[in-house]
Short mmCIF file of C-alpha atoms in Angstrom, two decimals:
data_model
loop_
_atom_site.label_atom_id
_atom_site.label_comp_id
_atom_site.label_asym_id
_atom_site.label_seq_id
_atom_site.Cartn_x
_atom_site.Cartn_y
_atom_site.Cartn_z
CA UNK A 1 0.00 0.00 0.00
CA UNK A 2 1.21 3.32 -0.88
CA UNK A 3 2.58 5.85 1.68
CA UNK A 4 0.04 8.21 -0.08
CA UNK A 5 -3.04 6.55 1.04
CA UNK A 6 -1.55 5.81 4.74
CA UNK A 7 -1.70 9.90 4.80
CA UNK A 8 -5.24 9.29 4.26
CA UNK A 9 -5.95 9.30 7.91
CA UNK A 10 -8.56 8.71 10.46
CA UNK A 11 -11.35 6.98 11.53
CA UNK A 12 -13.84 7.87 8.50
CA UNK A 13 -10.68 7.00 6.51
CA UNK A 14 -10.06 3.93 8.14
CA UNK A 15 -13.58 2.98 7.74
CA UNK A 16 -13.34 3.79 4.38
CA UNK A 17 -10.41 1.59 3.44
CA UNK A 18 -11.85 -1.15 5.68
CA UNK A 19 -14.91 -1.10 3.29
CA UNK A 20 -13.05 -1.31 0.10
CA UNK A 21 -10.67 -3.43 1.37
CA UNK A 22 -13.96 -6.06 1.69
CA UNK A 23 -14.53 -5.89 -1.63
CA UNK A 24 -11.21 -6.81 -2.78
CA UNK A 25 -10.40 -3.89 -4.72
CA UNK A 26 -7.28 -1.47 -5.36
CA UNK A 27 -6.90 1.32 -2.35
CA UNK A 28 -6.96 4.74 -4.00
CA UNK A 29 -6.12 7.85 -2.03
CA UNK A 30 -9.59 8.76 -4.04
CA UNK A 31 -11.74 5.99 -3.37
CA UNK A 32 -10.70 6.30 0.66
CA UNK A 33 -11.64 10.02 0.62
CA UNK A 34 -14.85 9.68 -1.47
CA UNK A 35 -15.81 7.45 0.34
CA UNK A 36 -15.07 8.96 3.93
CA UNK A 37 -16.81 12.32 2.87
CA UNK A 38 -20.01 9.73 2.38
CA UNK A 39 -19.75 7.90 5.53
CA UNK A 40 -19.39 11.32 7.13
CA UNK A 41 -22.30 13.22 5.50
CA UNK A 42 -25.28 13.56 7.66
CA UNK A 43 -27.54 13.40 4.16
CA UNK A 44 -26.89 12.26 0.88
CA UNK A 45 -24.74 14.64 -1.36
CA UNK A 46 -24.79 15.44 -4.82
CA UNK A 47 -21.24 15.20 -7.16
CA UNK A 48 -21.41 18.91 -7.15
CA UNK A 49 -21.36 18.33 -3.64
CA UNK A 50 -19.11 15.87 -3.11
CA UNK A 51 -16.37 17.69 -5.41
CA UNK A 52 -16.41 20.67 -3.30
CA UNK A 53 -15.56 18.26 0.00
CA UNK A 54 -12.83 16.44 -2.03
CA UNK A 55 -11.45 19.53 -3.33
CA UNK A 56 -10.28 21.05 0.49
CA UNK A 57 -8.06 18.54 0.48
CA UNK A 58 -4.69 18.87 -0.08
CA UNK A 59 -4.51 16.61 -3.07
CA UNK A 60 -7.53 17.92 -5.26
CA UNK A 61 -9.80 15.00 -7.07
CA UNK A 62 -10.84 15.90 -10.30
CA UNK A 63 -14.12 15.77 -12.04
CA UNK A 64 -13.91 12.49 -14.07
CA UNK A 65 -11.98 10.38 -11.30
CA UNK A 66 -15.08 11.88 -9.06
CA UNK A 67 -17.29 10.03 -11.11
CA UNK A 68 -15.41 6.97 -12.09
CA UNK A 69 -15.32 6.55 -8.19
CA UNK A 70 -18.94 7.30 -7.30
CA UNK A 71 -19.41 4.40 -10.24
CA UNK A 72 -17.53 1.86 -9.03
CA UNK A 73 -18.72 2.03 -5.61
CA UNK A 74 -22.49 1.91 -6.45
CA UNK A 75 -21.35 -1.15 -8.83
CA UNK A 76 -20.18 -2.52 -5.74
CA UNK A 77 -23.11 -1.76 -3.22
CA UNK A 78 -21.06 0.46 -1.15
CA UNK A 79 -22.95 3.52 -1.64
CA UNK A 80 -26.56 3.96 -3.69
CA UNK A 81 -28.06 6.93 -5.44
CA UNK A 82 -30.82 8.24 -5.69
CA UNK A 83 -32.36 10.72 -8.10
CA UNK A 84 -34.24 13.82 -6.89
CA UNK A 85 -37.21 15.69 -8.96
CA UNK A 86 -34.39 18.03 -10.54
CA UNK A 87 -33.17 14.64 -11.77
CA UNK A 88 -29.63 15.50 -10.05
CA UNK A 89 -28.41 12.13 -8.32
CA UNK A 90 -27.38 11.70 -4.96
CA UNK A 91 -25.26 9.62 -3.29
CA UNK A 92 -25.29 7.90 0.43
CA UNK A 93 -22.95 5.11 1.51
CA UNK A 94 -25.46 2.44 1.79
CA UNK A 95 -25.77 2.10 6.01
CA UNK A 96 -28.92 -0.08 4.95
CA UNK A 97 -28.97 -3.21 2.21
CA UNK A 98 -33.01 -3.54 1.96
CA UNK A 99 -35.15 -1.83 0.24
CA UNK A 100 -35.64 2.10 1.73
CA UNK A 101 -37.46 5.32 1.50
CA UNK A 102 -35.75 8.57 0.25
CA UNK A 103 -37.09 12.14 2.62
CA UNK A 104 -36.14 15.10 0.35
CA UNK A 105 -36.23 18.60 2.68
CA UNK A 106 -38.21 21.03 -0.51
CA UNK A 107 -36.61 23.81 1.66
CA UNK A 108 -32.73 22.77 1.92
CA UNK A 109 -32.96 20.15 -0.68
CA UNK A 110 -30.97 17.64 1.13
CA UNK A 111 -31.99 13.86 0.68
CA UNK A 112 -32.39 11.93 3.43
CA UNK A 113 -32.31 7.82 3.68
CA UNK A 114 -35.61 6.75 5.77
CA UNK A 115 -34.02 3.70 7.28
CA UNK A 116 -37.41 1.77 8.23
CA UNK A 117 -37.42 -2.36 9.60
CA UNK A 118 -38.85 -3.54 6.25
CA UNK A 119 -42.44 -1.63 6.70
CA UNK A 120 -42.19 0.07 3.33
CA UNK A 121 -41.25 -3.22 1.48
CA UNK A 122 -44.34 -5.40 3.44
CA UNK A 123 -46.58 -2.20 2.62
CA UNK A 124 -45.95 -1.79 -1.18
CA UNK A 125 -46.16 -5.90 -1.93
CA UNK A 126 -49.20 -6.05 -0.22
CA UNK A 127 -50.44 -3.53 -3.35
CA UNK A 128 -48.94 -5.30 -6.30
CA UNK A 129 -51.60 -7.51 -8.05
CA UNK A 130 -51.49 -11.13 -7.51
CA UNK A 131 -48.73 -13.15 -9.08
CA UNK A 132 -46.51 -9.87 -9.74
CA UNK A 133 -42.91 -9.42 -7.92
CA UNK A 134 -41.61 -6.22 -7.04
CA UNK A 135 -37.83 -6.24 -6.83
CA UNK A 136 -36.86 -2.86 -6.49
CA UNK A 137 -38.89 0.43 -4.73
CA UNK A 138 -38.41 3.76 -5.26
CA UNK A 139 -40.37 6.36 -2.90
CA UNK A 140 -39.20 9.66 -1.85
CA UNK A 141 -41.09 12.02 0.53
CA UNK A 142 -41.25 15.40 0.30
CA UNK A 143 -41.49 17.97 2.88
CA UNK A 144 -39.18 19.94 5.42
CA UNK A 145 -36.31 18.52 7.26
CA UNK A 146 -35.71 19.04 10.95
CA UNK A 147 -33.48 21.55 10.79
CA UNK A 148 -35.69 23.97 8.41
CA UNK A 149 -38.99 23.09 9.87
CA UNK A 150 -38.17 24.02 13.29
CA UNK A 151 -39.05 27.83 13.93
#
C-alpha cells in the first residue's frame, strides 16, 4: 500500500479503506476520501457536492476520477443513489442493504435515507396484483427537514 493513502488518515478513513478493502479492490487515495466524505455526511450529497468536499483537500480530485469513483462504488453496493425531482443524483454510503425510503427537505434540498425495519417493502407488496414481484422500490417524501422546519 502506498505511503500516499496511509496519509489518508482517520477513523472515517479507516472505515473507508476497511470497506473497500472487503470488496477486494485497489486502495486509491480517491476511493478512501470519497468514500469517507459519504460515511461522514449527515444526508446524501450530490457530485457537485461531493467535489467541493474532495477539493479542500490537499490533493484535489478531479471531475472524471469523481465520477469513475462514485461508479464503481455503487457497482459494488457500497454507496446507492438516488435521483431527486431536478433529476440531479445523490449519493449515500449504503448504512442499509433492503429496500428504503428517500425524505427530500423542498426547503434545503438535502436527501435523506428513511431507514425503516422492512415496513415500506411489506406495505408496497401487499399492493402489487397477484402473481406480480416487485424487486426494487423507489419512494421519496417530500417535505421539510428538521433543521428547516423548526421555527
Amino acid at each position: 500500500m502506498s505511503a500516499m493513502i496511509e496519509q489518508v488518515t482517520g477513523p472515517r478513513e479507516s472505515r473507508a479503506r476497511e470497506l473497500i478493502r472487503r470488496f477486494g479492490a485497489r486502495l486509491t487515495v480517491a476511493r478512501v476520501r470519497v468514500l469517507a466524505e459519504l460515511l461522514d455526511a449527515e444526508s446524501a450529497l450530490t457530485h457537485i457536492e461531493l467535489q467541493k468536499r474532495v477539493e479542500a483537500g490537499a490533493e484535489p480530485i478531479d471531475r472524471v476520477t469523481l465520477y469513475r469513483v462514485l461508479e464503481w462504488l455503487e457497482e459494488t453496493g457500497v454507496v446507492h443513489r438516488v435521483a431527486g425531482p431536478d433529476r440531479v443524483f445523490h449519493f449515500a454510503a449504503r448504512q442499509v442493504r433492503r429496500p428504503h425510503g428517500h425524505f427530500r427537505c423542498v426547503q434545503c434540498a438535502r436527501m435523506y435515507c428513511i431507514e425503516e425495519p422492512g415496513t415500506l417493502a411489506r406495505s408496497v407488496r401487499a399492493l402489487l396484483p397477484t402473481g406480480f414481484s416487485g424487486e426494487e422500490i423507489e419512494v421519496t417524501v417530500s417535505g421539510r427537514c428538521a433543521r428547516c422546519a423548526s421555527p
